[in-house]
Backbone as a ProteinNet text record, in pm:
[ID]
protein_1_A
[PRIMARY]
MKEAAARACISESLVYQWIADGTLPHFRVGAKGKRGKILIEVEDLDGVMAGFKVGKPEPTVAPAPKPVKPPQPVLRHMRLKP
[TERTIARY]
91.6	15.6	97.5	215.1	301.1	328.6	388.5	437.3	339.8	223.9	160	53.6	71.7	66.9	120.3	266.3	324.4	378.1	395.9	371.4	267.3	152.9	29.1	97.6	96.9	68.1	-49.5	-63.8	-234.9	-201.8	-309.5	-280.2	-333.1	-280.1	-272.9	-445.6	-495.3	-605.6	-742.4	-677.1	-763.5	-710.8	-604.8	-601.6	-677.6	-658.3	-737.9	-926.3	-955	-1111.2	-1101.9	-1031.9	-1047.9	-1045.9	-977.3	-972.3	-1117.3	-1174.1	-1275.6	-1406.1	-1405.5	-1524.1	-1515.5	-1377.1	-1382	-1319.6	-1266.7	-1214.1	-1057.5	-975.4	-839.6	-857.4	-840	-837.7	-709.2	-685.2	-570.1	-564	-473.9	-459	-435.1	-539.1	-487.7	-482.7	-326.5	-255.7	-233.5	-285.5	-273.9	-397.6	-367.5	-486.2	-623.8	-671.4	-834.9	-910.7	-995	-1003.5	-946.1	-816.8	-754.6	-685.3	-712.4	-661.6	-559	-451.1	-320.8	-281.5	-195.4	-118.8	-233.4	-205.2	-302.9	-185.5	-189	-84.5	-162.4	-58.5	-132.8	-36.3	-91.9	10.9	23.6	158.2	192.6	90.4	47.4	-6.7	-189.5	-212.5	-328.2	-335	-268.3	-255.2	-252.4	-175.8	-169.1	-237.3	-383.1	-495.9	-547.5	-614.5	-641.6	-675.9	-525.6	-465.5	-515.6	-480.7	-509.7	-659.5	-730.6	-897.2	-935.4	-866.1	-860	-809.5	-755.4	-669	-767.5	-758.3	-840.1	-730.3	-782.8	-748.5	-820.2	-748.5	-811.6	-945	-1053.3	-1149.5	-1229.6	-1225.8	-1227.2	-1315.3	-1283	-1348.3	-1511.7	-1593.4	-1758.4	-1769.1	-1852.3	-1870.8	-1994.5	-2046.9	-2128.5	-2268.1	-2355.6	-2476	-2524.9	-2521.7	-2526.7	-2640.5	-2665.8	-2791.1	-2886.1	-3049.9	-3127.3	-3169.8	-3232.4	-3230.3	-3338	-3358.2	-3395.5	-3558.6	-3703	-3765	-3824.3	-3836.6	-3882.8	-4038.1	-4087.9	-4238	-4296.4	-4441	-4524.7	-4616.7	-4663.7	-4792.4	-4931.1	-4985.8	-5109.7	-5234.7	-5322	-5406.8	-5535.5	-5624.7	-5789.4	-5860.9	-5971.5	-6093.1	-6146.5	-6141	-6250.1	-6370.8	-6462.2	-6604	-6587.4	-6667	-6668.5	-6773.4	-6812.8	-6934.2	-7013.7	-7091.3	-7129.7	-7205.4
-119.5	9.6	108.8	132.4	251.2	296.7	176.8	194.9	225.8	225.8	249.7	407.4	344.5	567.6	624.1	625	676.3	707	655.1	626.8	677.3	713.2	809.8	940.8	953.4	1071.8	1107.4	1007	966.2	945.8	954.4	857.7	703.4	654.9	479.3	458.5	558.9	504.9	567.2	630	629.8	545.4	490.2	299.7	198.1	223.4	122.1	99.1	268.8	290.7	269.1	276.6	249.3	79.1	41.1	-135.9	-174.1	-119.8	-133.8	-101.1	-42.6	-3.8	-18.5	-92	-145.1	-97.2	-1	93.6	77	36.2	2.5	-139.8	-262.9	-380.2	-413.1	-531.1	-576.6	-754.1	-789.5	-928	-924.6	-1078.5	-1089.4	-1191	-1197.8	-1308.9	-1350.9	-1510.3	-1541.3	-1678.4	-1695.7	-1830.2	-1776.5	-1884.8	-1822.1	-1815.8	-1727.8	-1691.3	-1575.3	-1572.3	-1404	-1341.4	-1229.5	-1077.4	-1159.8	-1149.6	-1204.1	-1015.1	-1072.1	-947.4	-904.1	-747.4	-692.6	-684	-697.3	-661.5	-578.1	-490.6	-394.8	-420.1	-436.8	-389.7	-228.1	-219.4	-91	-20.3	-93.2	-95.9	-6	-112.8	-77.4	38.1	69.4	167.3	326.9	301.8	382.5	422.9	292.7	321	391	371.7	448	588.6	613.3	779.1	815.9	722	855.4	834.5	761.7	820.6	950.2	986.9	1106.6	1245.3	1222.5	1361.6	1397.1	1552.5	1657.4	1698.4	1696.9	1808.7	1953.9	1980.7	2100.4	2057	2128.9	2095.2	2115.9	2031.8	2054	2196.5	2261.4	2414.3	2331.5	2400	2377.3	2409	2383.3	2462.9	2509.5	2648.5	2709.1	2691.1	2660	2552.2	2722.2	2681.9	2806.6	2861.4	2953.2	3045.1	2997.1	3010.4	2959.3	3061.7	3056.1	3189.8	3247.4	3359.3	3490.2	3464.8	3440.6	3430.6	3586.1	3608.5	3724.2	3750	3874.2	3869.7	3823	3787.1	3752.4	3878.6	3881	4024.5	3952.5	4031.6	4017.3	4008.5	3933.7	3893.4	3913.2	3986.3	3996	4004.8	3941	3942.5	4073.9	4101.2	4228.9	4220	4287.6	4275.1	4398.8	4359.2	4403.1	4448.1	4559.6	4592	4607.9	4557.1	4556.3	4614.6
26.8	-31.8	-19	93.1	135.6	26.5	-140.6	-235.4	-366	-357.4	-429.7	-449.8	-292.2	-260.1	-284.5	-233.7	-266.6	-422.8	-530.5	-638	-703.6	-663.4	-673.9	-618.4	-544.5	-436.7	-368.5	-317.6	-258.7	-92	-39.3	110.7	113.2	185.3	203.7	241	279	318	166.7	74.8	-27.6	-122.9	-134.8	-171.1	-149.1	-17.2	89.9	-29.6	-9.7	-56.1	-157.5	-271.4	-413.9	-429.9	-331.4	-362.9	-267.7	-179.9	-135.6	-240.1	-308.1	-379.8	-495.9	-530.5	-678.4	-784.5	-767.4	-890.4	-918	-812.6	-816.5	-789.5	-940	-960.4	-828.2	-800.4	-729.1	-686.2	-633.5	-559	-429	-375	-236.4	-200.6	-112.7	-143.2	-9.2	22.4	131	173	274.4	315.1	319.6	299.8	268	434.5	432.5	551.6	623.3	530.5	615	569.4	609.5	530.9	419.8	416.3	297.6	237.3	154.8	157	27.1	32.7	-94.4	-209.3	-331.2	-504	-582.4	-597.1	-711.7	-811.3	-953.6	-1074	-1073.6	-1101.2	-1145.6	-1305.7	-1375.5	-1512	-1444.7	-1317.9	-1287.1	-1217	-1143.9	-1064.2	-1157.7	-1273.4	-1345.2	-1441.2	-1467	-1571.1	-1477.4	-1364.1	-1268.3	-1210.9	-1211.3	-1195.2	-1349.1	-1455.6	-1622	-1610.7	-1516.6	-1538.2	-1469.7	-1414.9	-1299.9	-1385.7	-1507.7	-1569.4	-1646.6	-1561.9	-1644.6	-1743.4	-1869.3	-1963.7	-1988.2	-2104	-2149.4	-2238	-2171.5	-2245.8	-2418.3	-2482.3	-2649.5	-2672.8	-2760.1	-2773	-2858.4	-2805.4	-2821.6	-2930	-3046.3	-3174.9	-3194.5	-3135.6	-3144.8	-3268.2	-3204.4	-3293.1	-3425.8	-3537.3	-3622.7	-3625.2	-3593.9	-3606	-3696.7	-3608.4	-3689.8	-3839	-3936.8	-4074.1	-3982.3	-3996.9	-3982.7	-4096.9	-4015.3	-4192.3	-4158.3	-4300.7	-4308.2	-4290.9	-4218.8	-4139.5	-4246.6	-4214.5	-4322.3	-4329.9	-4449.6	-4412.1	-4366.4	-4313.6	-4237.6	-4381.5	-4367.5	-4459.5	-4425.6	-4450.7	-4407.1	-4497.8	-4450.2	-4539.9	-4553.2	-4683.7	-4713.8	-4771.5	-4730.1	-4801.6	-4922.6	-5011.1	-5097	-5174.1	-5144.5	-5180.9	-5390.9	-5390.9	-5505.3	-5586.5
[MASK]
++++++++++++++++++++++++++++++++++++++++++++++++++++++++++++++++++++++++++++++++++

């Protein structure tokens, strides 16, 4: 745990939390029914850390403005006198 925490610059408790909630894949080596030793592969730790990387957001393209329709003339019924 210490090595994984030091490599990722995080606390050991956060490593344990990631293991408990399934975020960080690991191996538990030891007798059945006992706690055993937890082993973490470097690639798995690097993969989890890469998932947290925040980069520059991609520039969003503004949607094209809707075409402006010309105003429609107002038509009224007219009564014609004979």
